[in-house]
Amino acid sequence: MDAREMKIKAAAAALAHVEDGMRLGIGTGSTAEEFVRLLAEKVAEGLKVEGVPTSERTARLCVELGVPLKSLDELPELDLTIDGADEIDAQLRLIKGGGGALLREKIVASASHRMIVIADETKVVDCLGAFPLPIEINPFGQAATQIAIERLCTKLGLSGDMKIRARSDESVFTTDGGHLILDASFGRIPDADALATQLNAIPGVVEHGLFINIASLAIIAGPAGAREMKAKYEQEHRI
């Protein structure tokens, strides 16, 4: 089973949690896009849902495939969000934002009664941090904000390169909201909760990619199939 097949397997398992009439938050990224494709097939067969996309990219795919969309202002309370992740630990803490949509992803997930994460088994880690942590910052005061982040990380014993994200043509990447992404390569984040709390206190930080106490379930796909992961590994079971 190759990487795409595993993503499709996870997306298909998540689709089983979608019920007729649901208000859905729809995530961003390659795994979430596989979910959108499968969801569109069910919509074509008669499933009634309303989706709130977490990015312009996701919105375009939904429109192309015929998935009905609303804005979060029109549907401020959602039943379920299904989204991918860049890393997942045993407590269902996540690093997200590799696609640059972390602010909208967190707003949508937090407006939902439940969040299900879909990923392949390579995303499961013992300690968050191997994937660079995206930190969304305001362009105004960029240098001052970066200095404040660096000082905080030093205080917490974290070190590593921090770079403003660029596109493949080397132009500066900007989010759908017009912000910058600072990618922080820590390697390991021993206390993700403390880092998340203290990043929130820096005025120039719009949002960060640590999703803590947001996901209620992860569906992890591997060569042997998909499994559900809750707060502890001993709660996993095959599906």
Coordinates of N, CA, C and O in Angstrom, one line a residue, residues 42-177:
K42 N -20.4 10.5 -2.2 CA -21.5 10.3 -1.4 C -22.6 11.4 -1.6 O -23.8 11.1 -1.6
V43 N -22.1 12.6 -1.8 CA -23.1 13.7 -2.1 C -23.8 13.5 -3.4 O -25.0 13.7 -3.5
A44 N -23.0 13.0 -4.4 CA -23.7 12.7 -5.7 C -24.7 11.6 -5.6 O -25.7 11.5 -6.4
E45 N -24.5 10.7 -4.6 CA -25.5 9.6 -4.3 C -26.6 10.0 -3.5 O -27.5 9.2 -3.2
G46 N -26.6 11.3 -3.0 CA -27.8 11.7 -2.2 C -27.5 12.2 -0.8 O -28.4 12.6 -0.1
L47 N -26.2 12.0 -0.3 CA -25.9 12.4 1.1 C -26.1 13.9 1.2 O -25.6 14.7 0.4
K48 N -26.8 14.4 2.3 CA -27.0 15.8 2.5 C -26.1 16.3 3.6 O -26.2 15.9 4.7
V49 N -25.1 17.2 3.2 CA -24.2 17.8 4.1 C -24.0 19.3 3.7 O -24.3 19.6 2.6
E50 N -23.5 20.0 4.7 CA -23.1 21.4 4.4 C -21.7 21.5 4.9 O -21.4 21.2 6.1
G51 N -20.8 22.0 4.1 CA -19.4 22.0 4.5 C -18.8 23.4 4.7 O -19.3 24.4 3.9
V52 N -17.9 23.6 5.6 CA -17.2 24.8 5.8 C -15.7 24.5 5.5 O -15.1 23.8 6.3
P53 N -15.2 25.1 4.4 CA -13.8 24.8 4.1 C -12.8 25.6 4.9 O -13.1 26.7 5.4
T54 N -11.6 25.0 5.2 CA -10.6 25.7 6.0 C -9.6 26.4 5.1 O -8.6 27.0 5.7
S55 N -9.7 26.4 3.8 CA -8.8 27.2 3.0 C -9.5 27.5 1.6 O -10.5 26.8 1.3
E56 N -8.9 28.4 0.9 CA -9.4 28.7 -0.4 C -9.2 27.5 -1.3 O -10.0 27.2 -2.2
R57 N -8.1 26.8 -1.1 CA -7.7 25.6 -1.9 C -8.8 24.5 -1.7 O -9.3 23.9 -2.7
T58 N -9.2 24.3 -0.5 CA -10.2 23.3 -0.2 C -11.5 23.7 -0.8 O -12.3 22.9 -1.4
A59 N -11.8 25.0 -0.7 CA -13.1 25.5 -1.2 C -13.2 25.3 -2.7 O -14.2 24.9 -3.3
R60 N -12.1 25.5 -3.4 CA -12.1 25.3 -4.9 C -12.4 23.9 -5.2 O -13.1 23.6 -6.2
L61 N -11.7 23.0 -4.5 CA -11.9 21.5 -4.8 C -13.4 21.1 -4.5 O -14.0 20.4 -5.3
C62 N -13.9 21.6 -3.4 CA -15.3 21.3 -3.1 C -16.3 21.8 -4.2 O -17.2 21.1 -4.6
V63 N -16.1 23.0 -4.6 CA -16.9 23.6 -5.7 C -16.8 22.7 -6.9 O -17.8 22.4 -7.6
E64 N -15.6 22.4 -7.3 CA -15.3 21.6 -8.5 C -16.0 20.3 -8.4 O -16.6 19.8 -9.4
L65 N -16.1 19.6 -7.2 CA -16.6 18.3 -7.1 C -18.1 18.3 -6.7 O -18.7 17.2 -6.5
G66 N -18.6 19.5 -6.4 CA -20.1 19.5 -6.1 C -20.4 19.3 -4.6 O -21.6 19.0 -4.3
V67 N -19.5 19.6 -3.7 CA -19.8 19.5 -2.3 C -20.4 20.9 -1.8 O -19.7 21.9 -2.0
P68 N -21.6 20.9 -1.3 CA -22.2 22.2 -0.9 C -21.4 22.9 0.2 O -21.0 22.2 1.2
L69 N -21.2 24.2 0.1 CA -20.4 24.9 1.0 C -21.2 26.1 1.6 O -22.1 26.7 1.0
K70 N -20.9 26.4 2.9 CA -21.3 27.6 3.6 C -20.1 28.3 4.2 O -19.1 27.6 4.4
S71 N -20.3 29.5 4.6 CA -19.2 30.2 5.4 C -19.4 29.8 6.8 O -20.4 29.4 7.3
L72 N -18.3 30.1 7.6 CA -18.4 29.8 9.0 C -19.4 30.8 9.7 O -20.0 30.5 10.8
D73 N -19.6 32.0 9.1 CA -20.5 32.9 9.7 C -22.0 32.4 9.5 O -22.8 32.6 10.3
E74 N -22.2 31.7 8.3 CA -23.5 31.1 8.1 C -23.7 29.9 9.0 O -24.9 29.6 9.4
L75 N -22.7 29.1 9.2 CA -22.7 27.9 10.1 C -21.7 28.0 11.2 O -20.6 27.4 11.2
P76 N -22.0 28.8 12.2 CA -21.0 29.1 13.2 C -20.7 27.9 14.2 O -19.8 27.9 15.0
E77 N -21.6 26.9 14.2 CA -21.5 25.7 15.0 C -21.5 24.5 14.1 O -22.5 24.4 13.3
L78 N -20.5 23.7 14.2 CA -20.4 22.5 13.3 C -20.5 21.2 14.1 O -20.1 21.2 15.3
D79 N -20.9 20.2 13.4 CA -21.0 18.9 14.1 C -19.7 18.2 14.1 O -19.3 17.6 15.1
L80 N -18.9 18.3 13.0 CA -17.7 17.5 12.9 C -16.8 18.2 11.9 O -17.2 18.7 10.9
T81 N -15.5 18.2 12.3 CA -14.4 18.6 11.4 C -13.5 17.4 11.1 O -13.2 16.7 12.0
I82 N -13.2 17.2 9.8 CA -12.3 16.1 9.4 C -11.1 16.8 8.7 O -11.3 17.5 7.8
D83 N -9.9 16.5 9.2 CA -8.7 17.2 8.7 C -7.5 16.3 8.9 O -7.5 15.4 9.7
G84 N -6.4 16.6 8.2 CA -5.2 15.9 8.4 C -4.3 16.5 9.4 O -4.7 17.4 10.2
A85 N -3.1 16.0 9.5 CA -2.1 16.5 10.5 C -0.7 16.2 10.0 O -0.5 15.3 9.2
D86 N 0.2 17.0 10.4 CA 1.6 16.8 10.1 C 2.3 15.9 11.1 O 3.2 15.1 10.8
E87 N 1.9 16.0 12.4 CA 2.3 15.1 13.4 C 1.2 14.9 14.4 O 0.4 15.7 14.7
I88 N 1.2 13.7 15.0 CA 0.2 13.3 16.1 C 1.0 12.6 17.2 O 1.7 11.6 16.9
D89 N 0.7 12.9 18.4 CA 1.3 12.2 19.5 C 0.3 11.3 20.2 O -0.9 11.4 19.9
A90 N 0.7 10.6 21.3 CA -0.2 9.7 22.0 C -1.4 10.4 22.7 O -2.4 9.8 23.0
Q91 N -1.2 11.7 23.0 CA -2.3 12.4 23.6 C -3.2 13.2 22.6 O -4.0 14.0 23.0
L92 N -3.0 12.8 21.3 CA -3.7 13.5 20.2 C -3.4 15.0 20.1 O -4.3 15.8 19.7
R93 N -2.2 15.3 20.6 CA -1.8 16.7 20.3 C -1.2 16.7 18.9 O -0.6 15.7 18.5
L94 N -1.4 17.7 18.2 CA -1.0 17.8 16.8 C -0.1 18.9 16.4 O -0.1 20.0 17.1
I95 N 0.7 18.7 15.4 CA 1.3 19.8 14.6 C 0.6 19.9 13.3 O 0.5 18.9 12.6
K96 N 0.0 21.1 13.0 CA -0.6 21.3 11.7 C -0.1 22.6 11.1 O 0.5 23.4 11.8
G97 N -0.4 22.8 9.8 CA 0.0 24.0 9.2 C 1.0 23.9 8.1 O 1.5 24.9 7.5
G98 N 1.3 22.6 7.7 CA 2.3 22.4 6.6 C 1.8 23.0 5.3 O 2.5 23.5 4.5
G99 N 0.4 23.1 5.2 CA -0.2 23.7 4.0 C -0.5 25.2 4.2 O -0.9 25.8 3.2
G100 N -0.2 25.7 5.3 CA -0.3 27.1 5.5 C -1.7 27.6 5.9 O -2.0 28.8 6.0
A101 N -2.6 26.7 6.3 CA -4.0 27.0 6.6 C -4.3 26.9 8.1 O -5.5 26.8 8.5
L102 N -3.3 26.9 8.9 CA -3.5 26.6 10.3 C -4.5 27.5 11.1 O -5.2 27.0 12.0
L103 N -4.5 28.8 10.8 CA -5.4 29.7 11.5 C -6.9 29.3 11.2 O -7.7 29.1 12.1
R104 N -7.2 29.1 10.0 CA -8.6 28.8 9.6 C -8.9 27.3 10.1 O -10.0 27.0 10.5
E105 N -7.9 26.5 10.0 CA -8.1 25.1 10.5 C -8.5 25.1 12.0 O -9.4 24.3 12.4
K106 N -7.8 25.9 12.7 CA -8.0 25.9 14.2 C -9.3 26.5 14.5 O -10.1 26.1 15.4
I107 N -9.7 27.6 13.8 CA -11.0 28.2 14.1 C -12.1 27.3 13.8 O -13.1 27.1 14.5
V108 N -12.0 26.6 12.6 CA -13.1 25.7 12.2 C -13.2 24.5 13.2 O -14.3 24.1 13.6
A109 N -12.0 23.9 13.5 CA -12.0 22.8 14.4 C -12.6 23.2 15.8 O -13.3 22.4 16.4
S110 N -12.3 24.4 16.2 CA -12.7 24.8 17.6 C -14.2 25.1 17.6 O -14.9 25.1 18.6
A111 N -14.8 25.4 16.4 CA -16.2 25.6 16.3 C -17.0 24.3 16.1 O -18.2 24.4 16.0
S112 N -16.3 23.2 16.1 CA -17.0 21.9 15.9 C -17.1 21.1 17.2 O -16.3 21.2 18.1
H113 N -18.2 20.3 17.3 CA -18.4 19.5 18.4 C -17.3 18.4 18.5 O -16.9 18.0 19.6
R114 N -16.8 17.9 17.4 CA -15.8 16.9 17.3 C -14.8 17.2 16.2 O -15.2 17.8 15.2
M115 N -13.6 16.8 16.4 CA -12.6 16.8 15.3 C -12.0 15.4 15.1 O -11.5 14.8 16.1
I116 N -12.0 14.9 13.9 CA -11.4 13.7 13.6 C -10.2 14.0 12.7 O -10.3 14.7 11.7
V117 N -9.0 13.4 13.1 CA -7.8 13.6 12.3 C -7.6 12.4 11.5 O -7.7 11.2 12.0
I118 N -7.2 12.6 10.2 CA -6.9 11.4 9.3 C -5.5 11.6 8.9 O -5.0 12.7 8.5
A119 N -4.7 10.5 8.9 CA -3.3 10.5 8.6 C -2.8 9.1 8.3 O -3.4 8.1 8.7
D120 N -1.6 9.0 7.7 CA -1.0 7.8 7.6 C 0.0 7.6 8.8 O 0.3 8.5 9.5
E121 N 0.4 6.4 9.0 CA 1.1 6.0 10.2 C 2.5 6.7 10.4 O 3.0 6.8 11.5
T122 N 3.0 7.3 9.3 CA 4.3 8.0 9.4 C 4.1 9.3 10.2 O 5.1 9.9 10.7
K123 N 2.9 9.8 10.4 CA 2.6 11.0 11.1 C 2.6 10.8 12.7 O 2.5 11.8 13.4
V124 N 2.5 9.6 13.1 CA 2.5 9.3 14.6 C 3.9 9.4 15.2 O 4.8 8.7 14.7
V125 N 4.0 10.2 16.2 CA 5.4 10.4 16.8 C 5.3 10.2 18.3 O 4.2 10.4 18.9
D126 N 6.4 9.9 18.9 CA 6.5 9.9 20.4 C 6.5 11.3 21.0 O 6.0 11.5 22.1
C127 N 7.2 12.2 20.3 CA 7.4 13.5 20.8 C 7.2 14.5 19.6 O 7.9 14.3 18.6
L128 N 6.4 15.5 19.7 CA 6.2 16.4 18.6 C 7.5 17.2 18.4 O 8.2 17.5 19.3
G129 N 7.7 17.7 17.1 CA 8.8 18.6 16.8 C 9.6 18.2 15.7 O 10.4 19.1 15.2
A130 N 9.6 17.0 15.2 CA 10.5 16.6 14.1 C 10.0 17.4 12.8 O 10.8 17.9 12.0
F131 N 8.7 17.6 12.7 CA 8.1 18.4 11.7 C 8.2 19.9 12.1 O 7.8 20.2 13.3
P132 N 8.7 20.8 11.3 CA 8.9 22.2 11.7 C 7.5 22.8 12.2 O 6.5 22.6 11.5
L133 N 7.5 23.5 13.3 CA 6.3 24.0 13.8 C 5.9 25.3 13.1 O 6.7 26.3 13.1
P134 N 4.8 25.4 12.4 CA 4.4 26.6 11.7 C 3.9 27.6 12.8 O 3.0 27.3 13.6
I135 N 4.3 28.9 12.7 CA 3.9 29.9 13.6 C 3.4 31.1 12.6 O 4.2 31.6 11.9
E136 N 2.1 31.4 12.6 CA 1.6 32.4 11.8 C 1.7 33.7 12.4 O 1.3 33.9 13.6
I137 N 2.4 34.7 11.8 CA 2.6 36.0 12.4 C 2.2 37.1 11.5 O 2.0 36.9 10.3
N138 N 1.9 38.2 12.1 CA 1.5 39.4 11.4 C 2.7 40.0 10.7 O 3.8 40.1 11.3
P139 N 2.6 40.5 9.4 CA 3.7 41.1 8.7 C 4.2 42.4 9.4 O 5.4 42.7 9.4
F140 N 3.3 43.1 10.1 CA 3.7 44.3 10.8 C 4.5 43.9 12.0 O 4.1 43.1 12.9
G141 N 5.7 44.4 12.2 CA 6.5 44.0 13.3 C 7.2 42.7 13.2 O 7.5 42.1 14.2
Q142 N 7.3 42.2 12.0 CA 7.8 40.8 11.8 C 9.1 40.5 12.6 O 9.2 39.5 13.2
A143 N 10.1 41.4 12.5 CA 11.4 41.2 13.1 C 11.2 41.2 14.6 O 11.8 40.3 15.3
A144 N 10.4 42.1 15.2 CA 10.2 42.2 16.6 C 9.5 40.9 17.1 O 9.9 40.3 18.2
T145 N 8.6 40.4 16.3 CA 7.8 39.2 16.7 C 8.8 38.0 16.7 O 8.8 37.2 17.6
Q146 N 9.6 37.9 15.7 CA 10.6 36.8 15.6 C 11.5 36.8 16.8 O 11.9 35.8 17.3
I147 N 12.0 38.0 17.2 CA 12.9 38.1 18.3 C 12.2 37.6 19.6 O 12.8 36.9 20.4
A148 N 10.9 38.0 19.8 CA 10.2 37.6 20.9 C 10.0 36.1 20.9 O 10.1 35.4 22.0
I149 N 9.8 35.5 19.8 CA 9.6 34.0 19.7 C 10.9 33.3 20.0 O 11.0 32.3 20.8
E150 N 12.0 33.9 19.5 CA 13.3 33.3 19.8 C 13.7 33.3 21.2 O 14.3 32.4 21.8
R151 N 13.4 34.4 21.9 CA 13.6 34.6 23.3 C 12.8 33.6 24.1 O 13.3 33.0 25.1
L152 N 11.6 33.4 23.8 CA 10.7 32.4 24.4 C 11.3 31.0 24.3 O 11.3 30.3 25.3
C153 N 11.7 30.7 23.1 CA 12.2 29.3 22.8 C 13.5 29.1 23.6 O 13.7 28.0 24.2
T154 N 14.3 30.1 23.7 CA 15.5 29.9 24.5 C 15.2 29.7 26.0 O 15.7 28.8 26.6
K155 N 14.2 30.4 26.5 CA 13.7 30.2 27.9 C 13.2 28.8 28.1 O 13.4 28.2 29.2
L156 N 12.6 28.2 27.1 CA 12.0 26.9 27.2 C 13.0 25.8 26.8 O 12.6 24.6 26.8
G157 N 14.2 26.2 26.5 CA 15.3 25.2 26.2 C 15.1 24.6 24.8 O 15.7 23.6 24.5
L158 N 14.5 25.4 23.9 CA 14.3 24.9 22.5 C 15.3 25.7 21.6 O 15.5 26.9 21.8
S159 N 15.8 25.0 20.6 CA 16.7 25.6 19.7 C 16.5 25.0 18.3 O 15.9 23.9 18.2
G160 N 16.9 25.7 17.3 CA 16.8 25.3 15.9 C 16.5 26.4 15.0 O 16.3 27.6 15.4
D161 N 16.6 26.2 13.7 CA 16.4 27.2 12.7 C 15.0 27.7 12.7 O 14.1 26.9 12.8
M162 N 14.8 29.0 12.5 CA 13.5 29.6 12.2 C 13.6 30.4 10.9 O 14.4 31.2 10.8
K163 N 12.7 30.0 10.0 CA 12.7 30.7 8.7 C 11.3 31.1 8.3 O 10.4 30.3 8.5
I164 N 11.2 32.3 7.7 CA 10.0 32.7 7.1 C 9.7 31.8 5.8 O 10.6 31.7 5.0
R165 N 8.6 31.3 5.8 CA 8.3 30.3 4.7 C 8.3 31.0 3.3 O 7.7 32.2 3.2
A166 N 8.9 30.4 2.3 CA 8.9 30.9 1.0 C 8.2 29.9 0.0 O 8.1 28.7 0.3
R167 N 7.7 30.4 -1.1 CA 7.2 29.5 -2.1 C 8.3 28.9 -2.9 O 9.5 29.2 -2.8
S168 N 8.0 28.0 -3.9 CA 9.0 27.3 -4.7 C 9.7 28.3 -5.6 O 10.9 28.1 -5.9
D169 N 9.1 29.4 -5.9 CA 9.8 30.5 -6.7 C 10.6 31.4 -5.9 O 11.1 32.5 -6.3
E170 N 10.7 31.1 -4.5 CA 11.4 31.9 -3.6 C 10.7 33.2 -3.1 O 11.2 34.0 -2.4
S171 N 9.5 33.4 -3.6 CA 8.7 34.6 -3.1 C 8.2 34.2 -1.7 O 8.0 33.0 -1.4
V172 N 7.9 35.2 -0.9 CA 7.4 35.0 0.4 C 6.0 34.4 0.4 O 5.1 34.9 -0.3
F173 N 5.8 33.3 1.2 CA 4.5 32.7 1.3 C 3.6 33.5 2.2 O 4.0 34.0 3.2
T174 N 2.4 33.8 1.7 CA 1.4 34.4 2.6 C 0.1 33.5 2.7 O -0.2 32.8 1.8
T175 N -0.5 33.5 3.9 CA -1.7 32.7 4.1 C -2.9 33.4 3.5 O -2.8 34.5 3.0
D176 N -4.0 32.6 3.5 CA -5.2 33.2 3.0 C -5.6 34.5 3.7 O -6.3 35.3 3.1
G177 N -5.2 34.6 4.9 CA -5.5 35.8 5.7 C -4.4 36.9 5.5 O -4.5 38.0 6.2

